[in-house]
Tab-separated table of C-alpha atoms in Angstrom:
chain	number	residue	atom	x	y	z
A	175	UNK	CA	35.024	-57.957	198.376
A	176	UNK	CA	38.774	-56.794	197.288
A	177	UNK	CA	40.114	-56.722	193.545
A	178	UNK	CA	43.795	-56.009	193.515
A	179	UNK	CA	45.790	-55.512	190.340
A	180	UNK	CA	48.529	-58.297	190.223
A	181	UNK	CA	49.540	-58.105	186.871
A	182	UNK	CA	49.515	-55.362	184.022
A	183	UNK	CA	52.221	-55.941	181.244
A	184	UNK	CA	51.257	-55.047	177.438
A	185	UNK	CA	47.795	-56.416	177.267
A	186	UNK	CA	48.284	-59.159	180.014
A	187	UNK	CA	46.087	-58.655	183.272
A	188	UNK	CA	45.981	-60.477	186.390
A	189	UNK	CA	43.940	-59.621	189.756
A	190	UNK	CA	43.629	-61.109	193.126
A	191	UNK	CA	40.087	-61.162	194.049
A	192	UNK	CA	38.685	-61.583	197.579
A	193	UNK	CA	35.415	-62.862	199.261
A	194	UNK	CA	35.429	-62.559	202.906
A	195	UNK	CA	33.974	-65.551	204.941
A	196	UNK	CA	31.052	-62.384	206.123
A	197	UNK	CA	30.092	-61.907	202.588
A	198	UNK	CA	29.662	-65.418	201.990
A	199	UNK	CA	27.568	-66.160	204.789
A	200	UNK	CA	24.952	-63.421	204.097
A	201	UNK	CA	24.617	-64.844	200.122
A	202	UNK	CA	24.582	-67.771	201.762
A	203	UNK	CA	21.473	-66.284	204.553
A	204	UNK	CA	19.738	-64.729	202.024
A	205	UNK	CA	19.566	-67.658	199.192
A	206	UNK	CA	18.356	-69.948	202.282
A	207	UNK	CA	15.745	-66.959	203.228
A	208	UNK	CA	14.081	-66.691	199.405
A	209	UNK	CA	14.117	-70.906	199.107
A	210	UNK	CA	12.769	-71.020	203.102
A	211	UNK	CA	9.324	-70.430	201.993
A	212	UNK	CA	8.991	-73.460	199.190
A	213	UNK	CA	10.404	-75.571	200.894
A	214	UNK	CA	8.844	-78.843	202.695
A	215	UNK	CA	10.471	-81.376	205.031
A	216	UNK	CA	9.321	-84.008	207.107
A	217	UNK	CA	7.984	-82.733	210.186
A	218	UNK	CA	7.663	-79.727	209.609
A	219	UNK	CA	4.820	-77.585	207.197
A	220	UNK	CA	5.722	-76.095	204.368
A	221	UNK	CA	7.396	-72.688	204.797
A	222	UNK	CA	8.198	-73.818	208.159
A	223	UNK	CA	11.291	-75.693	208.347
A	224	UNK	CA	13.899	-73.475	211.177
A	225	UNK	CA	16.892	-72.362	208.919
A	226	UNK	CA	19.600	-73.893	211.113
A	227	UNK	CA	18.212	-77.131	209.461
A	228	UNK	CA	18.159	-75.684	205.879
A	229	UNK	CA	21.853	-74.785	206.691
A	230	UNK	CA	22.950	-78.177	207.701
A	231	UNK	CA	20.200	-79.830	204.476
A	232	UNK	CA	21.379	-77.430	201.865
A	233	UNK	CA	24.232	-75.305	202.723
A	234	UNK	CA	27.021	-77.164	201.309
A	235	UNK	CA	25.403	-76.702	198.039
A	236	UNK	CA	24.337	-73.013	198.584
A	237	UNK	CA	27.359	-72.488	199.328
A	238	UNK	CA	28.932	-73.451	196.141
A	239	UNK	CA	26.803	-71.611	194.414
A	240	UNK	CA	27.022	-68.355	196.673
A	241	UNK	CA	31.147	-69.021	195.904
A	242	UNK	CA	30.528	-68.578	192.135
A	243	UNK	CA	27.807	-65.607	191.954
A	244	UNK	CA	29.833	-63.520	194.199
A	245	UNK	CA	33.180	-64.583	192.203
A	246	UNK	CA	30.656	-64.068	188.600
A	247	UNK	CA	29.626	-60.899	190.026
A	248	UNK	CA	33.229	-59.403	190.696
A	249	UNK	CA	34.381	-60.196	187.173
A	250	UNK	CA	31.254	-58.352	185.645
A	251	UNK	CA	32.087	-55.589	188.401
A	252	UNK	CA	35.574	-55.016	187.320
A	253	UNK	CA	35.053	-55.421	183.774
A	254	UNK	CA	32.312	-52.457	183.558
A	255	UNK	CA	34.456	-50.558	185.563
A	256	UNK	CA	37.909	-50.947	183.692
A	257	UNK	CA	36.295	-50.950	180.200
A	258	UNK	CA	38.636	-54.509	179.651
A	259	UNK	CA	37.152	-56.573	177.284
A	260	UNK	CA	39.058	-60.206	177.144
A	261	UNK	CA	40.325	-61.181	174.431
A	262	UNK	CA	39.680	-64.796	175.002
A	263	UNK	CA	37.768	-66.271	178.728
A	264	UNK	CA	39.770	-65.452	181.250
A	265	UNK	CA	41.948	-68.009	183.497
A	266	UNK	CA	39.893	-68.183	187.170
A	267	UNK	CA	41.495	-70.153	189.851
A	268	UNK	CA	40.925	-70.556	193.251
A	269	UNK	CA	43.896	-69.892	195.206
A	270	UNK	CA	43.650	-71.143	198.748
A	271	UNK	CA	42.755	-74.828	197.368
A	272	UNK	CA	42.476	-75.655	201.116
A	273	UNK	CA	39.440	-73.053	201.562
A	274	UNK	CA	37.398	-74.648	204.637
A	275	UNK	CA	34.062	-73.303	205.672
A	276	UNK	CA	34.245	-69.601	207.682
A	277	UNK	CA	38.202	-68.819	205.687
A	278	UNK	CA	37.500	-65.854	203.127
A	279	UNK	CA	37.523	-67.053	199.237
A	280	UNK	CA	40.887	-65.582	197.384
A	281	UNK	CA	40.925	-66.260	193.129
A	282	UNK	CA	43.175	-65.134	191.064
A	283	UNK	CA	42.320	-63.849	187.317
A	284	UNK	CA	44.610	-63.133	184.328
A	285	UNK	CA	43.267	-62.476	181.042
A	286	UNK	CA	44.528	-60.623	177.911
A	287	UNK	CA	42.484	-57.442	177.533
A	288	UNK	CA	41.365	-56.536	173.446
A	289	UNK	CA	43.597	-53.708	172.451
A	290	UNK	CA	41.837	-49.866	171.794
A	291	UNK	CA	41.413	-49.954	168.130
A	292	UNK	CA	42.891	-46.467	166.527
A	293	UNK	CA	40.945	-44.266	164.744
A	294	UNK	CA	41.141	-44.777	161.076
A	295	UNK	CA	40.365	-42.073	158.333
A	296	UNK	CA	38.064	-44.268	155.594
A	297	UNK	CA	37.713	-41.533	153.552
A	298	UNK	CA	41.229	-41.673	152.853
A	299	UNK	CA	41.217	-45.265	151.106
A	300	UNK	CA	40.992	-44.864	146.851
A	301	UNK	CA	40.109	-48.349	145.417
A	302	UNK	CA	39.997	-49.440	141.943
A	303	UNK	CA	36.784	-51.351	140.725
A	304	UNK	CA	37.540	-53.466	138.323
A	305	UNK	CA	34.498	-53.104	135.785
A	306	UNK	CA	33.690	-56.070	132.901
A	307	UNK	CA	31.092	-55.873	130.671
A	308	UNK	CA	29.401	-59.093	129.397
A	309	UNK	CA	30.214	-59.050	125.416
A	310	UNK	CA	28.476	-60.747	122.463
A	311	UNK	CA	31.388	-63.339	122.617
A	312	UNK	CA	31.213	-64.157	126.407
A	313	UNK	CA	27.286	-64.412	125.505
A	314	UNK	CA	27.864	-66.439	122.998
A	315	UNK	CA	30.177	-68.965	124.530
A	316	UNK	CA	28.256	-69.263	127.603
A	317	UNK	CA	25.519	-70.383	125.352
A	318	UNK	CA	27.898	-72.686	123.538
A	319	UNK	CA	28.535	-74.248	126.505
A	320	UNK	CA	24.933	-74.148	127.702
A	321	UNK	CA	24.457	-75.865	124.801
A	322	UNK	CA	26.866	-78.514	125.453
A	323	UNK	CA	24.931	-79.479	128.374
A	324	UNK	CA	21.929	-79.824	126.944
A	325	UNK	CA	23.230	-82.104	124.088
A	326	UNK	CA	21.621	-84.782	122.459
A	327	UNK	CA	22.481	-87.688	120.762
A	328	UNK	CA	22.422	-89.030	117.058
A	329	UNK	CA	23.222	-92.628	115.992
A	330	UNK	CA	26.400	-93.618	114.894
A	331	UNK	CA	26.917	-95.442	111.261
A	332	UNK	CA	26.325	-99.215	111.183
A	333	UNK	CA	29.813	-100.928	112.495
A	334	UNK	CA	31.239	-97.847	114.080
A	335	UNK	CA	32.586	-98.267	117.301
A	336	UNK	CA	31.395	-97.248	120.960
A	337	UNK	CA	33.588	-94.189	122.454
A	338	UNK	CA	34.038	-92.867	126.285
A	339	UNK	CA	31.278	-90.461	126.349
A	340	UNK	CA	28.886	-91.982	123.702
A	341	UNK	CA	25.017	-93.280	124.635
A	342	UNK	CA	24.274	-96.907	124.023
A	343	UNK	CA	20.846	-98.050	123.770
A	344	UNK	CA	20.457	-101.831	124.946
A	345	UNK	CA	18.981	-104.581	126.828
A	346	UNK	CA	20.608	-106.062	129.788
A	347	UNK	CA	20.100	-109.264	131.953
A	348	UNK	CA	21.835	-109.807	135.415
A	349	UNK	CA	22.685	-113.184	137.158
A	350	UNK	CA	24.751	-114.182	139.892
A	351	UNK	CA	25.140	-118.061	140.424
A	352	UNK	CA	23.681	-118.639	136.355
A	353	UNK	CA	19.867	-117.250	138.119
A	354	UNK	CA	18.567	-113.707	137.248
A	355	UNK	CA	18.177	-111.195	140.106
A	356	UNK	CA	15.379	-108.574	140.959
A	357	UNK	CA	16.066	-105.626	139.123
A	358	UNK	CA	19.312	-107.011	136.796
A	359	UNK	CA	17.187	-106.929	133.970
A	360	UNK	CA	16.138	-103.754	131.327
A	361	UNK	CA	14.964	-103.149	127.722
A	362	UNK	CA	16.073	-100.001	125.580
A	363	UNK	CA	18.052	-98.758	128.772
A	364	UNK	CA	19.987	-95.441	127.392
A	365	UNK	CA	23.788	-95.915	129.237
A	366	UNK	CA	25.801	-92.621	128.773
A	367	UNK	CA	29.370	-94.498	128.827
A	368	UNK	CA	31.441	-92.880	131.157
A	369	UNK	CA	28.756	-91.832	133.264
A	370	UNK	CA	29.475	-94.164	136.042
A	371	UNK	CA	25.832	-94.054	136.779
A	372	UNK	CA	26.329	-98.128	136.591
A	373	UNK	CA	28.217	-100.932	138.986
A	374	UNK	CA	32.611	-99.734	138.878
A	375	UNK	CA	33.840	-101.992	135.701
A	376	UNK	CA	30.675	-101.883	134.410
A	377	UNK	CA	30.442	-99.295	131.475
A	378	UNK	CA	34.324	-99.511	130.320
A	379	UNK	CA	33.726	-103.169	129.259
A	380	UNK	CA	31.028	-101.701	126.949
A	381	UNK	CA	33.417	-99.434	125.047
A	382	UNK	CA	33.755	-100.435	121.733
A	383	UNK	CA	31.083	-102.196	121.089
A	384	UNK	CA	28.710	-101.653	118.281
A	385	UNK	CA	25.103	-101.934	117.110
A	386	UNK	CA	23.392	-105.402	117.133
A	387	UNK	CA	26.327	-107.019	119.056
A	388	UNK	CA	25.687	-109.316	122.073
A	389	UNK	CA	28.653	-108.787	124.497
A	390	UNK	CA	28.538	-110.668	128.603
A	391	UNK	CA	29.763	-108.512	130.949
A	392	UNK	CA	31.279	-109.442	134.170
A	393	UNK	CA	31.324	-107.643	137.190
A	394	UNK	CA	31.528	-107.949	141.285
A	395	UNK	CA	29.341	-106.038	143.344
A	396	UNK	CA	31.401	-103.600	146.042
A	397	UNK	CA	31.262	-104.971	149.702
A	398	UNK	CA	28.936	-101.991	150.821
A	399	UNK	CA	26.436	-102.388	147.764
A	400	UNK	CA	23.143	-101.426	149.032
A	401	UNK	CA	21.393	-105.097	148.864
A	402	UNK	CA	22.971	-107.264	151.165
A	403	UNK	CA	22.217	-110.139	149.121
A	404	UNK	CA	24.203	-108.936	146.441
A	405	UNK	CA	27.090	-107.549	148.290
A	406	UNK	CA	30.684	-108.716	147.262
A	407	UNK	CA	28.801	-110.964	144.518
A	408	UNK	CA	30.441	-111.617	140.704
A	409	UNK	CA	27.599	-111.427	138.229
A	410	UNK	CA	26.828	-111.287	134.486
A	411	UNK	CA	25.248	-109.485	132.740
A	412	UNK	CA	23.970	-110.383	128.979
A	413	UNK	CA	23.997	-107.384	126.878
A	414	UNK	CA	22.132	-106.724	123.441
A	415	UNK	CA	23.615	-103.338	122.092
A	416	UNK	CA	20.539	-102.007	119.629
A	417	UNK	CA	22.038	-98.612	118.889
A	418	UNK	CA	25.441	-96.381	119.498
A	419	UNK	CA	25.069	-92.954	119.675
A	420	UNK	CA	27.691	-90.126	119.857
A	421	UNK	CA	26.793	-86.851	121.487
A	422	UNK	CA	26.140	-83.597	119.643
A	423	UNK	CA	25.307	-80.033	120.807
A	424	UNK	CA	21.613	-78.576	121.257
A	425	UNK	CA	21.169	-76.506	118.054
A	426	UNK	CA	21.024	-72.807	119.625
A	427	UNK	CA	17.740	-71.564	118.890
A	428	UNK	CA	14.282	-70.600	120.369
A	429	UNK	CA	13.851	-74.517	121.509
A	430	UNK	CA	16.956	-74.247	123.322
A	431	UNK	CA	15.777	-71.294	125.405
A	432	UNK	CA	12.350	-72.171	126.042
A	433	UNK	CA	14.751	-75.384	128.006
A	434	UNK	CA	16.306	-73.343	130.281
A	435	UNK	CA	13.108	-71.416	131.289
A	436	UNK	CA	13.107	-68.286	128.675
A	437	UNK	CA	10.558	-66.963	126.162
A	438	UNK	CA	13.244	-67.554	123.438
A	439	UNK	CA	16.522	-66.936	121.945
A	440	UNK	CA	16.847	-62.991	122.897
A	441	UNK	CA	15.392	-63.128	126.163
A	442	UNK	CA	18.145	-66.389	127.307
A	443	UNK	CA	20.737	-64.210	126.070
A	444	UNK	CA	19.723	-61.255	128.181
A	445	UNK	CA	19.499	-63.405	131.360
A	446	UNK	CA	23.153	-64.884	130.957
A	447	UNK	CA	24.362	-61.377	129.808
A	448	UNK	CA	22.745	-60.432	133.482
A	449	UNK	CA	24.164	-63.575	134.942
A	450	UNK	CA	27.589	-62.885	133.732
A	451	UNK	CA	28.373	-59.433	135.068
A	452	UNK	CA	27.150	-60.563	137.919
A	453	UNK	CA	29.726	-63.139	138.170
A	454	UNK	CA	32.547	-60.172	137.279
A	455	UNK	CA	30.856	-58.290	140.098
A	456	UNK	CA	31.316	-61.019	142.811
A	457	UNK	CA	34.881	-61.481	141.226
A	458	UNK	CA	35.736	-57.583	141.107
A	459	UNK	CA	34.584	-57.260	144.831
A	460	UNK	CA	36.879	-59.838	145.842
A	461	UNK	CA	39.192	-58.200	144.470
A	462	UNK	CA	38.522	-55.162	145.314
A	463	UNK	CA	37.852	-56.195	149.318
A	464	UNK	CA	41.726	-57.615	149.195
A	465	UNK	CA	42.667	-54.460	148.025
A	466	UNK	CA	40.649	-52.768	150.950
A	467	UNK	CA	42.725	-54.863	153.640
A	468	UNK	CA	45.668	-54.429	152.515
A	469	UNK	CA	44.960	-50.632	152.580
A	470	UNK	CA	43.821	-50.768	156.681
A	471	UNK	CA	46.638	-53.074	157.489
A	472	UNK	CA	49.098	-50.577	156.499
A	473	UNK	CA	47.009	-48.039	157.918
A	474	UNK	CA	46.757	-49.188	161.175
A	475	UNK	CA	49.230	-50.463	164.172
A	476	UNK	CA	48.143	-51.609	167.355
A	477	UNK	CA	49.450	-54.666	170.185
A	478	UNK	CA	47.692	-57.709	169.447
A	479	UNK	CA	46.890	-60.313	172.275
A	480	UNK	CA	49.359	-63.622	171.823
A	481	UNK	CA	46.887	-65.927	172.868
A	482	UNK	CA	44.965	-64.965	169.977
A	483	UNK	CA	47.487	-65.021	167.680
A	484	UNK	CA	48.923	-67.831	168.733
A	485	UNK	CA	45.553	-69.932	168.306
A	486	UNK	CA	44.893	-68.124	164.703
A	487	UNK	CA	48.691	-69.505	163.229
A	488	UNK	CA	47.444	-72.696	165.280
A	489	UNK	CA	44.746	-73.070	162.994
A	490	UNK	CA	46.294	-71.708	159.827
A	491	UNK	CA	49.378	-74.426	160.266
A	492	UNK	CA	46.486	-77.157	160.798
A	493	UNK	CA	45.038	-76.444	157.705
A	494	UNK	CA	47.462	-75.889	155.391
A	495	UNK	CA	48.600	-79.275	156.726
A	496	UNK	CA	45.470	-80.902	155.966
A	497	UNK	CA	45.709	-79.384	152.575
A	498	UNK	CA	49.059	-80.918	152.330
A	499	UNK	CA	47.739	-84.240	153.103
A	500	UNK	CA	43.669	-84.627	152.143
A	501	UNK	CA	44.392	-88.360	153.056
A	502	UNK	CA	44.011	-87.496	156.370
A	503	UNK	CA	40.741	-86.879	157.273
A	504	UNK	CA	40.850	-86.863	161.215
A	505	UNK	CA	43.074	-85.388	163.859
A	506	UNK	CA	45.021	-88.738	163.943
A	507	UNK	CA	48.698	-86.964	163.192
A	508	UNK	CA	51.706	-86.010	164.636
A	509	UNK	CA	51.621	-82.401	166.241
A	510	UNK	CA	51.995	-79.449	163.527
A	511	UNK	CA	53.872	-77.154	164.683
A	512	UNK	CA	53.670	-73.481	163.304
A	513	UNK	CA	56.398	-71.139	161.403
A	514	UNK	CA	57.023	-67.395	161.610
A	515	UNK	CA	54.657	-67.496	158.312
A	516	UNK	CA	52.114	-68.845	160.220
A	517	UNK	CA	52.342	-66.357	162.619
A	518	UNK	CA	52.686	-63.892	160.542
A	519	UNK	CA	49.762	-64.095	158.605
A	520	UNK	CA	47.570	-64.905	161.750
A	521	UNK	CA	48.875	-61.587	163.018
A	522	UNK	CA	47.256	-59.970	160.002
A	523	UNK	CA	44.209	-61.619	160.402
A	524	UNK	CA	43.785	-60.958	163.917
A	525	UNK	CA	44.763	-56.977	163.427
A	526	UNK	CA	42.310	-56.978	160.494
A	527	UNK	CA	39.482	-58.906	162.482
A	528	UNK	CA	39.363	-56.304	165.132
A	529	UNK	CA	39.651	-53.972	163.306
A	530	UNK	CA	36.484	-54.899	161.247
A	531	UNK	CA	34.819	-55.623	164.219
A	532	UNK	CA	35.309	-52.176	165.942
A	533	UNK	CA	34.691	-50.087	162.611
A	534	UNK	CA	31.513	-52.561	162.900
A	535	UNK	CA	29.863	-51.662	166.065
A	536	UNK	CA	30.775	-48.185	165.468
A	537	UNK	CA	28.940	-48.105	162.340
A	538	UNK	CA	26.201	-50.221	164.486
A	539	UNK	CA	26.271	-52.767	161.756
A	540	UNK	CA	24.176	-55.640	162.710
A	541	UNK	CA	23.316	-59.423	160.663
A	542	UNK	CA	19.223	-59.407	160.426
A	543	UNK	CA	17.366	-62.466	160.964
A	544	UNK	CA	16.133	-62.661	157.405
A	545	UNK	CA	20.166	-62.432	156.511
A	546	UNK	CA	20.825	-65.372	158.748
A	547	UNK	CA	17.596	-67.321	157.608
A	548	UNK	CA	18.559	-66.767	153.433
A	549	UNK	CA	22.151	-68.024	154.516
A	550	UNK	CA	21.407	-71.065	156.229
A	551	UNK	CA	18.461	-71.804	153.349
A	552	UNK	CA	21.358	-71.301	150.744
A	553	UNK	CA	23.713	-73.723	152.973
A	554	UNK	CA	21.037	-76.136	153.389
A	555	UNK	CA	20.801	-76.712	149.289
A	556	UNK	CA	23.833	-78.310	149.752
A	557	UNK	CA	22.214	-80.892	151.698
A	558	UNK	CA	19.462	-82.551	149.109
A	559	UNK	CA	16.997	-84.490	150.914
A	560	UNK	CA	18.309	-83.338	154.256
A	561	UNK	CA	17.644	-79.546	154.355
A	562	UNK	CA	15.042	-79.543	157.090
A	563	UNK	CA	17.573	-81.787	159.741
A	564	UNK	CA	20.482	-79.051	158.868
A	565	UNK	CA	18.394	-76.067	159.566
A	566	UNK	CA	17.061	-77.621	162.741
A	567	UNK	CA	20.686	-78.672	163.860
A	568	UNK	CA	21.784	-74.822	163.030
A	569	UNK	CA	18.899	-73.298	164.900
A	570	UNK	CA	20.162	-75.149	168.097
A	571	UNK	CA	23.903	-74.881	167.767
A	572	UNK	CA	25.360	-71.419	168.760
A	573	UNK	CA	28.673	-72.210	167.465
A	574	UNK	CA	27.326	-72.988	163.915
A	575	UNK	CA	25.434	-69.804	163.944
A	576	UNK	CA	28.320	-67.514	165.102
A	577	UNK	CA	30.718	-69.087	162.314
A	578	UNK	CA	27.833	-68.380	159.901
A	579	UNK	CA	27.269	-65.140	161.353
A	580	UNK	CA	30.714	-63.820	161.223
A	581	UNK	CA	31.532	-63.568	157.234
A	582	UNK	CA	28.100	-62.021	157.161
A	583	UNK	CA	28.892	-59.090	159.530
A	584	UNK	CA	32.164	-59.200	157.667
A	585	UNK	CA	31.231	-58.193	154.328
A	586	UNK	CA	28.376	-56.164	155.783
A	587	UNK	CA	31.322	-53.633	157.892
A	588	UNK	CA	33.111	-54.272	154.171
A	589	UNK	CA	30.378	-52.442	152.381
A	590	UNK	CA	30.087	-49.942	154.621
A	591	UNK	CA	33.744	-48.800	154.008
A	592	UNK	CA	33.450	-49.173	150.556
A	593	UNK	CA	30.923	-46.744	150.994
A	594	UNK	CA	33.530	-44.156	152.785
A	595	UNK	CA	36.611	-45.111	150.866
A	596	UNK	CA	36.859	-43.222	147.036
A	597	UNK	CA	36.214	-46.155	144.359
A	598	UNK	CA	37.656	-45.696	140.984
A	599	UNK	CA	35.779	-47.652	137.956
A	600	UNK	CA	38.078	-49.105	135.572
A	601	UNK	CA	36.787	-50.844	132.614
A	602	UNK	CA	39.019	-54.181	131.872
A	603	UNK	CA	38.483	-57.407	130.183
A	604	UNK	CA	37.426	-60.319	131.653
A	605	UNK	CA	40.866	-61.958	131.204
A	606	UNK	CA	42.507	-59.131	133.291
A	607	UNK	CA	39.678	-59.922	136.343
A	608	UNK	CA	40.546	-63.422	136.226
A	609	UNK	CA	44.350	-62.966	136.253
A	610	UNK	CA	43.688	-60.679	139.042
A	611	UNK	CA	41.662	-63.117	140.845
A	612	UNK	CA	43.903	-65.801	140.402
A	613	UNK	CA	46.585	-63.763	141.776
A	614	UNK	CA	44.614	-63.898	144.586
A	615	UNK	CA	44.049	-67.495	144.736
A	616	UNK	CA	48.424	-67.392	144.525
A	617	UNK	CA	48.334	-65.331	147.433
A	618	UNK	CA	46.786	-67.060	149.706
């Protein structure tokens, strides 16, 4: 077997590899040999069949398969040897397209090799850590709005008017064709207007209606409305409005805590207090970990393979596009075609991804299964119902599991250079973290 260099520009390789005819035909003698003893044939016993009739049974298909171990096997051969790691699967072809039995096999193979990462000095990185500390005001408007969503409602004065967001209590009775339908009919139902928990059309027609008035409302079913029967159907409903209620605010107190889960008033306002500066901490990191790349991008400087880049701006044009037009939910559009901004920030995020991933494996930084487990639990919750189906279809995709993988390991090899780097604390308010992270938001 030959492997000559035919191409070495920058990071692009190419090699001419050879299998001679001789090499073939003793894979080809041995693979026949090992399967000889199994194997059973009219005729003959088993074990006994002469191997110039296993040639002419199985040989054609032996010797595909001799083809691609021996071609497999030269690739992992010159790999180990040249320390080359591809940046992306290499191009194989076979050259001689005209190969007949007993002519050597010649394939060419170009790849672009990764680039050797430089060494970089963490030590030498000074952060700033943004620090916010949960006040009695961001307390107490947290549980202002906590109370907000735990409101209640009182009854409005006789004759006053429904509003967008007020509760009616009433009794309803559905009929399509002047007959009442299976489940079109309630007493005392409690309607948050605005809620659209009802048919579309439904709860706007009840706006401004008041206690003790009877009011028909018409409506038509959508196409797709779960009972067939009803689908696409106009019906009426007969309303009897027995109270109006507007909303009002849970009174902040013991009761209120004891709703979300605490022993009372002191102990809910610890746990948002807790909840709160652990908010500023996710924000602050984020901040903080943008600060940390731009640091190692202007640290480091190294070649970058194009086909890489060229399918990161790919996928950066594509979805900015998409962002551009949310309409569009497919790939049913005309080709996007990418700018030197595209390219430019794919070129950062391809210098900043290997670099990650080197200081990584150096570091021996490694995603546990527990980690992977807890992440695709917490992705699952976003699935009600379904939780079990999505952690089965994770299990068995690889693809899902890398892309879930990957901003694991990320902010794992993250932490461990904030760990090198020198992080100064610096106490701000929580208006100066969010302008900071929506400067971030601006940036990307």
């Amino acid at each position: 077997m030959q492997v000559n260099e035919t191409l070495n520009e920058g990071l692009k390789r190419g090699y001419a590899i050879t299998v001679t005819a001789a090499e073939l035909e003793a894979k080809v003698n041995e693979k026949l040999a090992e399967a000889q003893p199994e194997v059973e044939m009219k005729g003959f016993r088993k074990g006994k069949v002469p191997m110039a009739m296993l040639k002419k049974q199985f040989g054609p298909k032996i010797m595909g398969e001799a083809m691609q171990e021996s071609i497999d096997g030269a690739m992992q051969e010159h790999f180990e040897k040249s320390g080359d790691r591809p940046a992306m699967q290499p191009d194989v072809k076979m050259s001689n397209e005209d190969w007949k039995e007993g002519d050597d096999v010649e394939v060419t193979m170009t790849y672009e090799a990764l680039p050797e990462i430089p060494e970089v000095d963490l030590s030498s990185i000074t952060l700033e850590k943004m620090v916010v500390k949960a006040d009695d005001a961001a307390v107490d408007e947290a549980l202002a709005n906590l109370a907000e969503t735990a409101q209640d409602f009182k009854s409005r004065k006789a004759g006053v008017k429904s509003k967008d967001g007020d509760q009616i209590v009433f009794d309803f009775l559905g009929k399509v064709d002047g007959e009442a339908f299976e489940g079109g009919a309630a007493e005392d139902y409690p309607l948050v207007l605005g809620s659209n928990s009802f048919i579309p059309g439904f709860e706007e027609q009840l706006v401004g209606v008041v206690a003790d008035e009877e009011k028909d409302v018409t409506v038509s079913f959508p196409d797709d409305y779960q009972a067939p029967h009803l689908a696409g159907k106009e019906a009426v409903f007969e309303c009897k409005i027995k109270e109006v209620k507007k909303p009002v605010a849970a009174k902040i107190d013991d009761e209120l805590a004891k709703k979300f889960g605490a022993e009372d008033l002191e102990a809910l306002k610890k746990q948002i207090a807790e909840r709160l500066e652990a908010e500023y901490l996710g924000a602050s990191r984020a901040v903080m970990k943008r600060g940390l790349l731009d640091a190692l991008d202007k640290l480091v400087s190294f070649d970058l393979p194009p086909s890489l880049v060229d399918a990161e701006a790919g996928q950066i044009a594509h979805q900015l596009w998409h962002e551009e037009n949310p309409d569009v939910q497919g790939h049913d559009h005309p080709e996007i075609e990418t700018t030197d901004e595209h390219k430019a920030l794919a070129e950062r995020r391809v210098r900043l991804g290997l670099l990650l991933a080197e200081l990584g494996q150096k570091a021996e930084v490694t995603v546990s299964d527990a980690e992977m487990t807890q992440a695709i639990m917490n992705q699952a919750r976003q699935y009600p119902g379904q939780e079990r189906q999505f952690f089965e279809f994770v299990q068995q995709n690889q693809q899902m599991q890398q892309q879930m993988r990957a901003p694991l390991f990320e902010d794992k090899v993250v932490d461990h250079v904030f760990d090198q780097a020198t992080l100064n604390e610096k106490e701000v308010s929580k208006e100066d973290l969010q302008k900071a992270v929506e400067a971030l938001e601006d940036e990307e």
